mmCIF file of C-alpha atoms in Angstrom:
data_model
loop_
_atom_site.group_PDB
_atom_site.id
_atom_site.type_symbol
_atom_site.label_atom_id
_atom_site.label_comp_id
_atom_site.label_asym_id
_atom_site.label_seq_id
_atom_site.Cartn_x
_atom_site.Cartn_y
_atom_site.Cartn_z
ATOM 1 C CA MET A 1375 75.055 4.406 39.623
ATOM 2 C CA ASP A 1376 72.515 1.568 39.177
ATOM 3 C CA LYS A 1377 72.768 1.337 35.266
ATOM 4 C CA ASN A 1378 76.700 0.591 35.957
ATOM 5 C CA ILE A 1379 75.956 -2.439 38.220
ATOM 6 C CA GLY A 1380 76.200 -5.588 36.308
ATOM 7 C CA PRO A 1381 73.673 -8.630 37.159
ATOM 8 C CA GLN A 1382 76.486 -10.730 38.638
ATOM 9 C CA THR A 1383 77.135 -7.960 41.171
ATOM 10 C CA ARG A 1384 73.420 -7.660 42.092
ATOM 11 C CA ASP A 1385 73.097 -11.347 42.439
ATOM 12 C CA GLY A 1386 76.105 -11.400 44.773
ATOM 13 C CA VAL A 1387 74.904 -8.901 46.837
ATOM 14 C CA ARG A 1388 71.512 -10.178 47.026
ATOM 15 C CA GLU A 1389 73.001 -13.519 48.085
ATOM 16 C CA LEU A 1390 75.351 -11.884 50.844
ATOM 17 C CA MET A 1391 72.073 -10.069 52.296
ATOM 18 C CA ASN A 1392 70.370 -13.394 52.856
ATOM 19 C CA GLU A 1393 73.269 -15.110 54.217
ATOM 20 C CA ALA A 1394 73.449 -12.213 56.604
ATOM 21 C CA ASN A 1395 69.998 -12.245 57.791
ATOM 22 C CA SER A 1396 70.293 -15.892 58.292
ATOM 23 C CA LYS A 1397 73.133 -15.486 60.580
ATOM 24 C CA LEU A 1398 71.439 -12.798 62.321
ATOM 25 C CA MET A 1399 68.421 -14.890 63.294
ATOM 26 C CA ASP A 1400 70.935 -17.490 64.836
ATOM 27 C CA ASP A 1401 72.185 -15.132 67.406
ATOM 28 C CA PRO A 1402 70.836 -16.076 70.772
ATOM 29 C CA ALA A 1403 70.255 -12.480 71.815
ATOM 30 C CA ILE A 1404 68.179 -11.667 68.678
ATOM 31 C CA SER A 1405 66.607 -15.130 69.278
ATOM 32 C CA ALA A 1406 65.606 -14.268 72.848
ATOM 33 C CA ILE A 1407 64.017 -10.785 71.483
ATOM 34 C CA LYS A 1408 62.001 -12.493 68.985
ATOM 35 C CA GLU A 1409 60.602 -14.953 71.602
ATOM 36 C CA MET A 1410 59.630 -12.060 73.692
ATOM 37 C CA LEU A 1411 57.812 -10.154 71.007
ATOM 38 C CA GLN A 1412 56.149 -13.046 69.846
ATOM 39 C CA ASP A 1413 54.735 -13.662 73.527
ATOM 40 C CA VAL A 1414 53.461 -10.282 73.773
ATOM 41 C CA LEU A 1415 51.868 -10.151 70.445
ATOM 42 C CA HIS A 1416 50.219 -13.520 70.812
ATOM 43 C CA GLY A 1417 46.429 -13.119 70.080
ATOM 44 C CA HIS A 1418 46.860 -9.308 69.213
ATOM 45 C CA ALA A 1419 48.013 -9.794 65.592
ATOM 46 C CA ASP A 1420 47.661 -12.150 62.680
ATOM 47 C CA LEU A 1421 51.222 -12.913 62.621
ATOM 48 C CA THR A 1422 52.266 -16.398 62.954
ATOM 49 C CA SER A 1423 55.897 -15.524 63.391
ATOM 50 C CA LEU A 1424 58.448 -12.638 63.353
ATOM 51 C CA GLY A 1425 62.111 -12.372 62.435
ATOM 52 C CA PHE A 1426 64.663 -9.621 61.936
ATOM 53 C CA SER A 1427 66.509 -8.468 58.930
ATOM 54 C CA LEU A 1428 69.268 -6.195 58.240
ATOM 55 C CA GLY A 1429 66.689 -3.886 56.423
ATOM 56 C CA SER A 1430 64.367 -3.907 53.498
ATOM 57 C CA GLN A 1431 66.972 -2.401 51.071
ATOM 58 C CA THR A 1432 67.180 -3.769 47.629
ATOM 59 C CA GLU A 1433 70.681 -4.681 46.241
ATOM 60 C CA SER A 1434 70.732 -1.418 44.400
ATOM 61 C CA GLU A 1435 69.961 0.554 47.782
ATOM 62 C CA MET A 1436 72.646 -1.458 49.491
ATOM 63 C CA LEU A 1437 75.194 -0.385 46.855
ATOM 64 C CA ARG A 1438 74.104 3.201 46.816
ATOM 65 C CA ASN A 1439 74.676 3.409 50.576
ATOM 66 C CA LEU A 1440 78.146 1.784 50.636
ATOM 67 C CA GLY A 1441 80.366 2.952 53.016
ATOM 68 C CA ILE A 1442 84.298 3.541 52.900
ATOM 69 C CA THR A 1443 86.562 2.225 55.306
ATOM 70 C CA GLY A 1444 90.335 2.435 55.483
ATOM 71 C CA VAL A 1445 93.100 0.740 57.372
ATOM 72 C CA ASP A 1446 95.951 3.092 59.097
ATOM 73 C CA THR A 1447 96.756 1.179 62.584
ATOM 74 C CA PHE A 1448 93.325 -0.618 62.218
ATOM 75 C CA ASP A 1449 90.514 -0.871 59.614
ATOM 76 C CA SER A 1450 87.635 1.162 60.359
ATOM 77 C CA ALA A 1451 84.939 3.401 58.680
ATOM 78 C CA ILE A 1452 86.533 6.389 57.129
ATOM 79 C CA GLU A 1453 84.436 8.647 59.318
ATOM 80 C CA THR A 1454 86.462 7.587 62.249
ATOM 81 C CA LYS A 1455 89.760 8.580 60.797
ATOM 82 C CA GLY A 1456 91.344 11.835 60.944
ATOM 83 C CA THR A 1457 90.183 15.097 59.204
ATOM 84 C CA GLY A 1458 93.069 14.805 56.810
ATOM 85 C CA SER A 1459 92.485 11.268 55.688
ATOM 86 C CA GLN A 1460 88.593 12.261 55.216
ATOM 87 C CA ASN A 1461 89.484 15.149 53.071
ATOM 88 C CA ALA A 1462 91.945 13.121 50.995
ATOM 89 C CA VAL A 1463 89.140 10.723 50.094
ATOM 90 C CA ILE A 1464 86.616 13.226 49.494
ATOM 91 C CA LEU A 1465 88.864 15.055 47.141
ATOM 92 C CA ALA A 1466 89.847 11.807 45.291
ATOM 93 C CA LEU A 1467 86.049 10.933 44.997
ATOM 94 C CA PHE A 1468 85.704 14.621 43.387
ATOM 95 C CA GLN A 1469 88.685 13.943 41.037
ATOM 96 C CA ILE A 1470 87.063 10.778 39.762
ATOM 97 C CA LEU A 1471 83.728 12.511 39.255
ATOM 98 C CA ALA A 1472 85.490 15.127 37.136
ATOM 99 C CA ARG A 1473 87.556 12.548 35.129
ATOM 100 C CA HIS A 1474 84.292 10.693 34.227
ATOM 101 C CA SER A 1475 82.049 13.794 33.556
ATOM 102 C CA GLU A 1476 80.973 14.626 30.029
ATOM 103 C CA ALA A 1477 80.779 18.389 30.973
ATOM 104 C CA PRO A 1478 83.209 20.581 32.509
ATOM 105 C CA VAL A 1479 83.262 20.639 36.436
ATOM 106 C CA VAL A 1480 83.780 23.568 38.829
ATOM 107 C CA PHE A 1481 84.555 22.734 42.539
ATOM 108 C CA ALA A 1482 84.306 25.703 44.975
ATOM 109 C CA PHE A 1483 85.680 25.256 48.501
ATOM 110 C CA GLU A 1484 85.315 28.043 51.423
ATOM 111 C CA GLU A 1485 88.135 27.990 53.863
ATOM 112 C CA PRO A 1486 89.283 24.334 53.535
ATOM 113 C CA GLU A 1487 92.082 25.094 56.078
ATOM 114 C CA ILE A 1488 90.116 24.918 59.051
ATOM 115 C CA GLY A 1489 90.927 22.291 61.425
ATOM 116 C CA PHE A 1490 94.343 21.693 59.864
ATOM 117 C CA HIS A 1491 97.757 22.337 61.136
ATOM 118 C CA PRO A 1492 100.033 24.088 58.883
ATOM 119 C CA GLN A 1493 101.688 20.767 57.555
ATOM 120 C CA GLY A 1494 98.062 19.603 56.924
ATOM 121 C CA GLN A 1495 97.177 22.592 55.199
ATOM 122 C CA ARG A 1496 100.287 22.227 52.632
ATOM 123 C CA GLN A 1497 99.031 18.600 52.085
ATOM 124 C CA VAL A 1498 95.504 19.965 51.295
ATOM 125 C CA LEU A 1499 97.022 22.428 48.731
ATOM 126 C CA ARG A 1500 98.684 19.558 46.893
ATOM 127 C CA LEU A 1501 95.307 17.564 46.900
ATOM 128 C CA PHE A 1502 93.768 20.729 45.319
ATOM 129 C CA LYS A 1503 96.453 20.924 42.745
ATOM 130 C CA SER A 1504 95.937 17.457 41.773
ATOM 131 C CA LEU A 1505 92.192 17.973 41.544
ATOM 132 C CA ALA A 1506 92.771 20.926 39.380
ATOM 133 C CA LYS A 1507 94.071 18.670 36.772
ATOM 134 C CA ASP A 1508 90.623 17.598 35.934
ATOM 135 C CA ALA A 1509 88.354 20.508 36.828
ATOM 136 C CA GLN A 1510 88.507 24.182 37.708
ATOM 137 C CA VAL A 1511 89.175 24.679 41.300
ATOM 138 C CA LEU A 1512 87.905 27.917 43.281
ATOM 139 C CA LEU A 1513 88.630 28.158 46.937
ATOM 140 C CA THR A 1514 88.624 31.198 49.517
ATOM 141 C CA THR A 1515 91.178 31.207 52.242
ATOM 142 C CA HIS A 1516 92.620 32.904 55.365
ATOM 143 C CA SER A 1517 95.680 30.683 55.492
ATOM 144 C CA PRO A 1518 99.079 31.635 53.881
ATOM 145 C CA ASN A 1519 99.658 28.068 53.364
ATOM 146 C CA LEU A 1520 97.226 27.679 50.632
ATOM 147 C CA VAL A 1521 98.392 30.644 48.657
ATOM 148 C CA ASP A 1522 100.327 28.950 45.835
ATOM 149 C CA GLN A 1523 102.515 31.828 44.225
ATOM 150 C CA SER A 1524 103.477 29.515 41.378
ATOM 151 C CA VAL A 1525 100.216 30.208 39.679
ATOM 152 C CA ALA A 1526 100.117 33.971 40.492
ATOM 153 C CA GLU A 1527 97.665 34.607 37.469
ATOM 154 C CA GLY A 1528 95.017 32.613 39.525
ATOM 155 C CA LEU A 1529 95.511 34.725 42.678
ATOM 156 C CA LYS A 1530 93.236 37.182 43.692
ATOM 157 C CA ARG A 1531 93.044 39.522 47.001
ATOM 158 C CA PHE A 1532 89.424 40.395 48.316
ATOM 159 C CA ARG A 1533 88.931 43.158 50.693
ATOM 160 C CA LYS A 1534 86.114 45.628 51.503
ATOM 161 C CA VAL A 1535 86.144 48.984 49.785
ATOM 162 C CA GLY A 1536 83.408 51.472 50.499
ATOM 163 C CA GLY A 1537 81.338 48.951 52.057
ATOM 164 C CA ALA A 1538 81.442 46.540 49.062
ATOM 165 C CA SER A 1539 83.821 43.624 48.277
ATOM 166 C CA ALA A 1540 86.447 44.430 45.566
ATOM 167 C CA PHE A 1541 89.251 42.189 44.315
ATOM 168 C CA PHE A 1542 92.999 42.854 43.334
ATOM 169 C CA PRO A 1543 94.738 40.820 41.185
ATOM 170 C CA TYR A 1544 98.229 39.378 42.250
ATOM 171 C CA PRO A 1545 101.080 40.830 40.388
ATOM 172 C CA THR A 1546 102.024 38.884 37.351
ATOM 173 C CA ASP A 1547 104.938 41.031 35.939
ATOM 174 C CA ALA A 1548 108.018 38.693 35.798
ATOM 175 C CA ALA A 1549 110.094 41.220 37.966
ATOM 176 C CA MET A 1550 107.401 41.704 40.439
ATOM 177 C CA VAL A 1551 106.720 37.799 40.622
ATOM 178 C CA LYS A 1552 110.455 37.438 41.562
ATOM 179 C CA ASN A 1553 110.311 40.279 44.011
ATOM 180 C CA ALA A 1554 107.164 38.340 45.698
ATOM 181 C CA ASP A 1555 108.869 35.035 45.636
ATOM 182 C CA LYS A 1556 112.041 36.542 47.622
ATOM 183 C CA ARG A 1557 109.742 38.517 50.022
ATOM 184 C CA ILE A 1558 106.389 36.862 50.609
ATOM 185 C CA VAL A 1559 107.785 34.220 52.649
ATOM 186 C CA GLY A 1560 107.360 33.099 56.221
ATOM 187 C CA GLU A 1561 105.435 35.947 58.473
ATOM 188 C CA SER A 1562 105.577 38.444 55.642
ATOM 189 C CA THR A 1563 102.809 36.320 53.821
ATOM 190 C CA GLU A 1564 100.565 37.790 56.226
ATOM 191 C CA LEU A 1565 100.264 40.786 54.196
ATOM 192 C CA LEU A 1566 98.366 38.873 51.471
ATOM 193 C CA PHE A 1567 95.543 39.030 54.148
ATOM 194 C CA SER A 1568 95.775 42.550 55.384
ATOM 195 C CA ASN A 1569 94.086 45.762 54.728
ATOM 196 C CA GLY A 1570 97.233 47.729 55.107
ATOM 197 C CA VAL A 1571 101.009 46.946 56.220
ATOM 198 C CA LEU A 1572 103.636 48.680 58.270
ATOM 199 C CA LEU A 1573 107.410 48.228 57.033
ATOM 200 C CA VAL A 1574 109.905 48.246 59.812
ATOM 201 C CA GLU A 1575 113.362 47.385 59.946
ATOM 202 C CA GLY A 1576 114.198 45.307 63.014
ATOM 203 C CA PRO A 1577 112.417 42.396 65.065
ATOM 204 C CA SER A 1578 111.542 44.719 68.296
ATOM 205 C CA GLU A 1579 109.362 46.760 66.318
ATOM 206 C CA LEU A 1580 107.603 43.705 64.956
ATOM 207 C CA GLY A 1581 106.046 43.362 68.628
ATOM 208 C CA PHE A 1582 106.141 46.768 69.422
ATOM 209 C CA PHE A 1583 103.847 48.565 67.123
ATOM 210 C CA PRO A 1584 100.677 46.120 67.333
ATOM 211 C CA ALA A 1585 101.020 46.651 71.039
ATOM 212 C CA ILE A 1586 101.172 50.383 71.050
ATOM 213 C CA SER A 1587 98.322 50.833 68.152
ATOM 214 C CA THR A 1588 95.833 50.556 70.802
ATOM 215 C CA LEU A 1589 96.931 53.835 72.287
ATOM 216 C CA VAL A 1590 96.821 55.922 69.147
ATOM 217 C CA PRO A 1591 93.606 57.601 68.333
ATOM 218 C CA ASP A 1592 92.525 57.968 64.724
ATOM 219 C CA GLU A 1593 91.245 61.211 63.343
ATOM 220 C CA HIS A 1594 87.604 60.553 64.956
ATOM 221 C CA GLY A 1595 89.029 59.838 68.263
ATOM 222 C CA GLU A 1596 88.668 56.093 68.157
ATOM 223 C CA VAL A 1597 91.545 53.954 69.111
ATOM 224 C CA ILE A 1598 93.426 52.348 66.007
ATOM 225 C CA ASP A 1599 94.422 48.911 66.981
ATOM 226 C CA PHE A 1600 96.210 47.366 63.982
ATOM 227 C CA ASP A 1601 94.427 43.879 64.722
ATOM 228 C CA ARG A 1602 90.949 45.309 64.525
ATOM 229 C CA ILE A 1603 91.607 47.225 61.266
ATOM 230 C CA ASN A 1604 93.661 44.308 59.866
ATOM 231 C CA VAL A 1605 96.875 45.784 59.468
ATOM 232 C CA SER A 1606 100.121 43.687 59.477
ATOM 233 C CA VAL A 1607 103.488 44.734 60.509
ATOM 234 C CA VAL A 1608 106.265 43.226 58.520
ATOM 235 C CA GLN A 1609 110.134 43.382 59.407
ATOM 236 C CA CYS A 1610 112.020 43.981 56.131
ATOM 237 C CA GLY A 1611 115.517 43.431 57.359
ATOM 238 C CA GLY A 1612 117.065 46.680 56.528
ATOM 239 C CA LYS A 1613 116.498 49.893 54.891
ATOM 240 C CA GLY A 1614 117.513 48.692 51.263
ATOM 241 C CA GLU A 1615 114.726 45.947 51.416
ATOM 242 C CA ILE A 1616 111.975 48.494 52.389
ATOM 243 C CA PRO A 1617 111.668 50.092 49.164
ATOM 244 C CA LYS A 1618 111.186 46.740 47.260
ATOM 245 C CA TYR A 1619 108.381 45.915 49.910
ATOM 246 C CA MET A 1620 106.829 49.045 49.268
ATOM 247 C CA GLU A 1621 106.894 48.553 45.420
ATOM 248 C CA LEU A 1622 105.256 44.859 46.195
ATOM 249 C CA ALA A 1623 102.535 46.590 48.425
ATOM 250 C CA HIS A 1624 101.651 49.160 45.635
ATOM 251 C CA ALA A 1625 101.448 46.128 43.145
ATOM 252 C CA LEU A 1626 98.946 44.589 45.581
ATOM 253 C CA SER A 1627 96.864 47.694 45.837
ATOM 254 C CA LEU A 1628 97.751 47.642 49.634
ATOM 255 C CA PRO A 1629 98.163 50.724 51.722
ATOM 256 C CA CYS A 1630 101.618 50.818 53.378
ATOM 257 C CA HIS A 1631 103.877 53.026 55.530
ATOM 258 C CA ALA A 1632 107.529 52.598 56.123
ATOM 259 C CA ILE A 1633 109.348 53.633 59.393
ATOM 260 C CA VAL A 1634 112.976 54.161 58.771
ATOM 261 C CA ASP A 1635 115.935 54.986 61.237
ATOM 262 C CA HIS A 1636 117.755 58.174 60.447
ATOM 263 C CA ASP A 1637 121.369 57.497 59.758
ATOM 264 C CA LYS A 1638 124.132 58.489 57.199
ATOM 265 C CA ASP A 1639 122.689 55.715 54.635
ATOM 266 C CA THR A 1640 119.103 57.214 54.764
ATOM 267 C CA ARG A 1641 119.549 59.101 51.396
ATOM 268 C CA SER A 1642 121.392 56.638 49.364
ATOM 269 C CA GLY A 1643 120.265 53.212 51.103
ATOM 270 C CA PHE A 1644 116.584 54.093 51.374
ATOM 271 C CA LEU A 1645 115.324 57.458 49.621
ATOM 272 C CA LYS A 1646 117.374 56.689 46.216
ATOM 273 C CA PRO A 1647 115.978 53.159 45.777
ATOM 274 C CA LEU A 1648 112.623 54.776 45.952
ATOM 275 C CA VAL A 1649 113.142 56.374 42.570
ATOM 276 C CA ALA A 1650 113.857 53.143 40.886
ATOM 277 C CA HIS A 1651 110.804 51.589 42.165
ATOM 278 C CA GLY A 1652 108.860 54.538 41.117
ATOM 279 C CA ILE A 1653 107.813 55.809 44.488
ATOM 280 C CA ILE A 1654 109.290 59.183 44.152
ATOM 281 C CA SER A 1655 110.580 61.030 41.120
ATOM 282 C CA GLN A 1656 114.170 61.734 40.376
ATOM 283 C CA GLU A 1657 113.442 65.611 40.822
ATOM 284 C CA GLN A 1658 112.108 64.999 44.349
ATOM 285 C CA PHE A 1659 115.174 62.980 45.123
ATOM 286 C CA ASP A 1660 117.667 65.494 43.738
ATOM 287 C CA ALA A 1661 116.113 68.131 46.032
ATOM 288 C CA ILE A 1662 117.204 65.871 49.282
ATOM 289 C CA PRO A 1663 120.398 66.959 50.791
ATOM 290 C CA GLU A 1664 123.234 64.799 51.300
ATOM 291 C CA ASP A 1665 122.614 64.837 55.031
ATOM 292 C CA VAL A 1666 118.924 63.975 55.616
ATOM 293 C CA GLY A 1667 118.803 65.663 58.793
ATOM 294 C CA LEU A 1668 115.815 66.487 61.225
ATOM 295 C CA ALA A 1669 115.190 69.829 59.697
ATOM 296 C CA TRP A 1670 114.585 68.413 56.173
ATOM 297 C CA THR A 1671 112.639 65.732 57.403
ATOM 298 C CA GLN A 1672 110.157 67.925 59.259
ATOM 299 C CA ALA A 1673 110.222 70.426 56.438
ATOM 300 C CA ASN A 1674 109.068 67.708 53.892
ATOM 301 C CA SER A 1675 106.817 65.586 56.082
ATOM 302 C CA GLU A 1676 103.997 66.146 53.837
ATOM 303 C CA LEU A 1677 106.127 64.463 50.797
ATOM 304 C CA LEU A 1678 107.108 61.640 53.001
ATOM 305 C CA ASP A 1679 103.796 60.800 54.349
ATOM 306 C CA LYS A 1680 102.364 61.163 50.603
ATOM 307 C CA VAL A 1681 104.862 58.367 49.549
ATOM 308 C CA GLY A 1682 104.051 56.450 52.693
ATOM 309 C CA CYS A 1683 107.276 56.630 54.903
ATOM 310 C CA SER A 1684 108.556 58.389 58.126
ATOM 311 C CA ILE A 1685 112.112 58.978 59.099
ATOM 312 C CA THR A 1686 112.869 58.832 62.614
ATOM 313 C CA LYS A 1687 114.547 61.451 64.946
ATOM 314 C CA PHE A 1688 117.119 59.140 66.044
ATOM 315 C CA ARG A 1689 119.446 56.453 64.539
ATOM 316 C CA ALA A 1690 117.614 53.338 66.239
ATOM 317 C CA PHE A 1691 114.345 51.920 67.837
ATOM 318 C CA GLU A 1692 116.055 51.881 71.406
ATOM 319 C CA ASP A 1693 117.015 55.691 71.187
ATOM 320 C CA GLU A 1694 113.460 56.728 70.158
ATOM 321 C CA ILE A 1695 111.908 54.804 73.040
ATOM 322 C CA LEU A 1696 114.628 55.926 75.706
ATOM 323 C CA GLU A 1697 114.278 59.465 74.902
ATOM 324 C CA ILE A 1698 111.160 59.760 76.866
ATOM 325 C CA GLU A 1699 111.448 59.921 80.654
ATOM 326 C CA ASP A 1700 108.396 58.027 81.453
ATOM 327 C CA ASN A 1701 109.396 54.926 79.313
ATOM 328 C CA LEU A 1702 112.548 54.023 81.366
ATOM 329 C CA ALA A 1703 110.425 52.396 84.055
ATOM 330 C CA PRO A 1704 108.275 50.095 81.798
ATOM 331 C CA CYS A 1705 111.391 49.378 79.786
ATOM 332 C CA LEU A 1706 113.188 48.250 82.828
ATOM 333 C CA ILE A 1707 110.283 45.847 83.764
ATOM 334 C CA ALA A 1708 110.141 44.676 80.218
ATOM 335 C CA VAL A 1709 113.859 43.983 80.047
ATOM 336 C CA ASN A 1710 113.824 41.933 83.433
ATOM 337 C CA ALA A 1711 110.906 39.906 82.052
ATOM 338 C CA VAL A 1712 112.892 38.848 79.100
ATOM 339 C CA ARG A 1713 116.010 38.260 81.024
ATOM 340 C CA GLU A 1714 113.994 36.159 83.379
ATOM 341 C CA SER A 1715 112.551 33.983 80.647
ATOM 342 C CA TYR A 1716 116.101 33.760 79.174
ATOM 343 C CA GLY A 1717 117.505 32.261 82.697
ATOM 344 C CA LYS A 1718 119.139 35.689 83.366
ATOM 345 C CA ASP A 1719 119.444 37.788 86.610
ATOM 346 C CA PRO A 1720 117.506 41.181 86.604
ATOM 347 C CA VAL A 1721 119.190 44.289 85.718
ATOM 348 C CA ASN A 1722 119.704 46.568 88.943
ATOM 349 C CA VAL A 1723 118.727 50.373 89.073
ATOM 350 C CA PRO A 1724 121.762 52.342 89.418
ATOM 351 C CA GLU A 1725 122.123 54.775 92.224
ATOM 352 C CA ASN A 1726 123.286 57.827 90.066
ATOM 353 C CA GLY A 1727 120.075 58.416 88.225
ATOM 354 C CA SER A 1728 118.157 58.134 84.946
ATOM 355 C CA ALA A 1729 121.168 58.926 82.725
ATOM 356 C CA SER A 1730 123.001 55.865 83.575
ATOM 357 C CA LEU A 1731 119.645 53.710 83.825
ATOM 358 C CA ARG A 1732 119.301 55.032 80.245
ATOM 359 C CA ASP A 1733 122.518 53.908 79.058
ATOM 360 C CA ILE A 1734 121.973 50.552 80.512
ATOM 361 C CA LEU A 1735 118.743 50.121 79.101
ATOM 362 C CA ARG A 1736 119.888 50.936 75.646
ATOM 363 C CA ASP A 1737 122.590 48.361 75.888
ATOM 364 C CA GLU A 1738 120.021 45.833 77.036
ATOM 365 C CA LEU A 1739 117.505 46.745 74.127
ATOM 366 C CA ARG A 1740 120.269 46.386 71.682
ATOM 367 C CA SER A 1741 121.308 42.947 73.072
ATOM 368 C CA LEU A 1742 117.891 41.418 73.604
ATOM 369 C CA LYS A 1743 116.157 42.771 70.443
ATOM 370 C CA GLY A 1744 113.336 40.747 69.158
ATOM 371 C CA ARG A 1745 109.741 40.595 69.020
ATOM 372 C CA ARG A 1746 109.181 39.396 72.563
ATOM 373 C CA LEU A 1747 111.000 42.688 73.888
ATOM 374 C CA GLY A 1748 108.992 44.721 71.416
ATOM 375 C CA PHE A 1749 105.688 43.325 72.670
ATOM 376 C CA GLU A 1750 106.783 43.601 76.506
ATOM 377 C CA ILE A 1751 107.735 47.181 76.119
ATOM 378 C CA GLY A 1752 104.779 48.234 74.138
ATOM 379 C CA SER A 1753 102.138 46.411 76.181
ATOM 380 C CA ARG A 1754 103.583 48.278 79.225
ATOM 381 C CA LEU A 1755 103.006 51.808 77.901
ATOM 382 C CA GLU A 1756 99.890 53.356 79.341
ATOM 383 C CA SER A 1757 99.495 56.741 77.242
ATOM 384 C CA LEU A 1758 99.972 58.271 73.951
ATOM 385 C CA ASP A 1759 102.528 60.725 75.592
ATOM 386 C CA GLN A 1760 104.992 57.858 75.940
ATOM 387 C CA ILE A 1761 104.774 56.948 72.119
ATOM 388 C CA PRO A 1762 107.447 58.938 70.025
ATOM 389 C CA LEU A 1763 105.875 61.258 67.666
ATOM 390 C CA THR A 1764 107.061 59.673 64.561
ATOM 391 C CA TYR A 1765 105.790 56.537 65.628
ATOM 392 C CA ALA A 1766 102.325 57.842 66.315
ATOM 393 C CA GLY A 1767 102.239 59.736 63.113
ATOM 394 C CA ALA A 1768 103.052 56.824 60.943
ATOM 395 C CA ILE A 1769 100.266 54.691 62.754
ATOM 396 C CA LYS A 1770 97.608 57.503 62.139
ATOM 397 C CA SER A 1771 98.786 57.846 58.612
ATOM 398 C CA LEU A 1772 98.288 54.102 57.853
ATOM 399 C CA ALA A 1773 94.983 53.888 59.485
ATOM 400 C CA ALA A 1774 93.770 56.769 57.425
ATOM 401 C CA ALA A 1775 94.884 55.280 54.313
ATOM 402 C CA VAL A 1776 93.329 51.911 55.197
ATOM 403 C CA ALA A 1777 89.915 53.927 56.021
ATOM 404 C CA ARG A 1778 89.884 55.360 52.634
#
């Protein structure tokens, strides 16, 4: 920096330093300290006088140690401002450095989202995109807000495979980019940071499966726990969407498993699109009967597991859960917890037995469906026996695929 400072600037800084030192000595408190020091040192040192200065720095050193100030509600040093303002200034300085560098510049940042709320993270992303106009920018992140899908060719997913780090490119095929633009949004962006993904149809399953995963053992007898093995649950919104999510997961080299409710649309609405998305062959699809019943599902469980999907015994989530007698009591508690939070009166237990209670709870699970209800139910189950076999099997299958 010294070679870029002109003599006029040097002289000006020197003059300001001399003026500041002179004013310093005019201060009564400083003068009093000076007098006390001189009294104590009298006869003990060959000094006729003492004084204070703002430092022995040369004008070049002063300029090299310049601080940055900023004005928001008041003028103060930049280090007193918010983290967002500080980072914006730092990145601006980097950009100036890159613009005036004679050699190519590469900047690397590790998890720059730390300390920022979501809106602040998006602001940081804009700053990085501006910096990338003048330099190559590399960054690692655990935040979906810093994943810019508009530069798909520059995105890489990293995860551990066999004890070593491996990276997987983001799909750049035009059709797949369109698929990702429509589906990797909101909460589903979590799948980009996952080791595996469970695809479900409705919102109740979104809260239910992470809660019950801690009750399901893997092949070694250890509890699975989706959060521990970094598995995400993604609500797809219907059968027709699930094959598109499955194709996207495969393009990201991401193990996935889909849980589909059994109904009349299972063959045409779910299994047929699997052919178009390259997940099952036309020959395999032709062998599926028009009525995909429980018998066919059980006979072809190996095929379904191989392509990563399970078809439930019943049509809806609430029927699967309420079929198990031991689930009625925890479901009643869960329903009343949600009703209370919504300002509603609790459901009363009917006098004529569990059949009537099951009907009441079925209606409640349908009307209150949502992540909160799913979590309330799942967190109140206490044993593997309370989990439908299809659900437990899907969790085990996915955990095994992630472990591979």
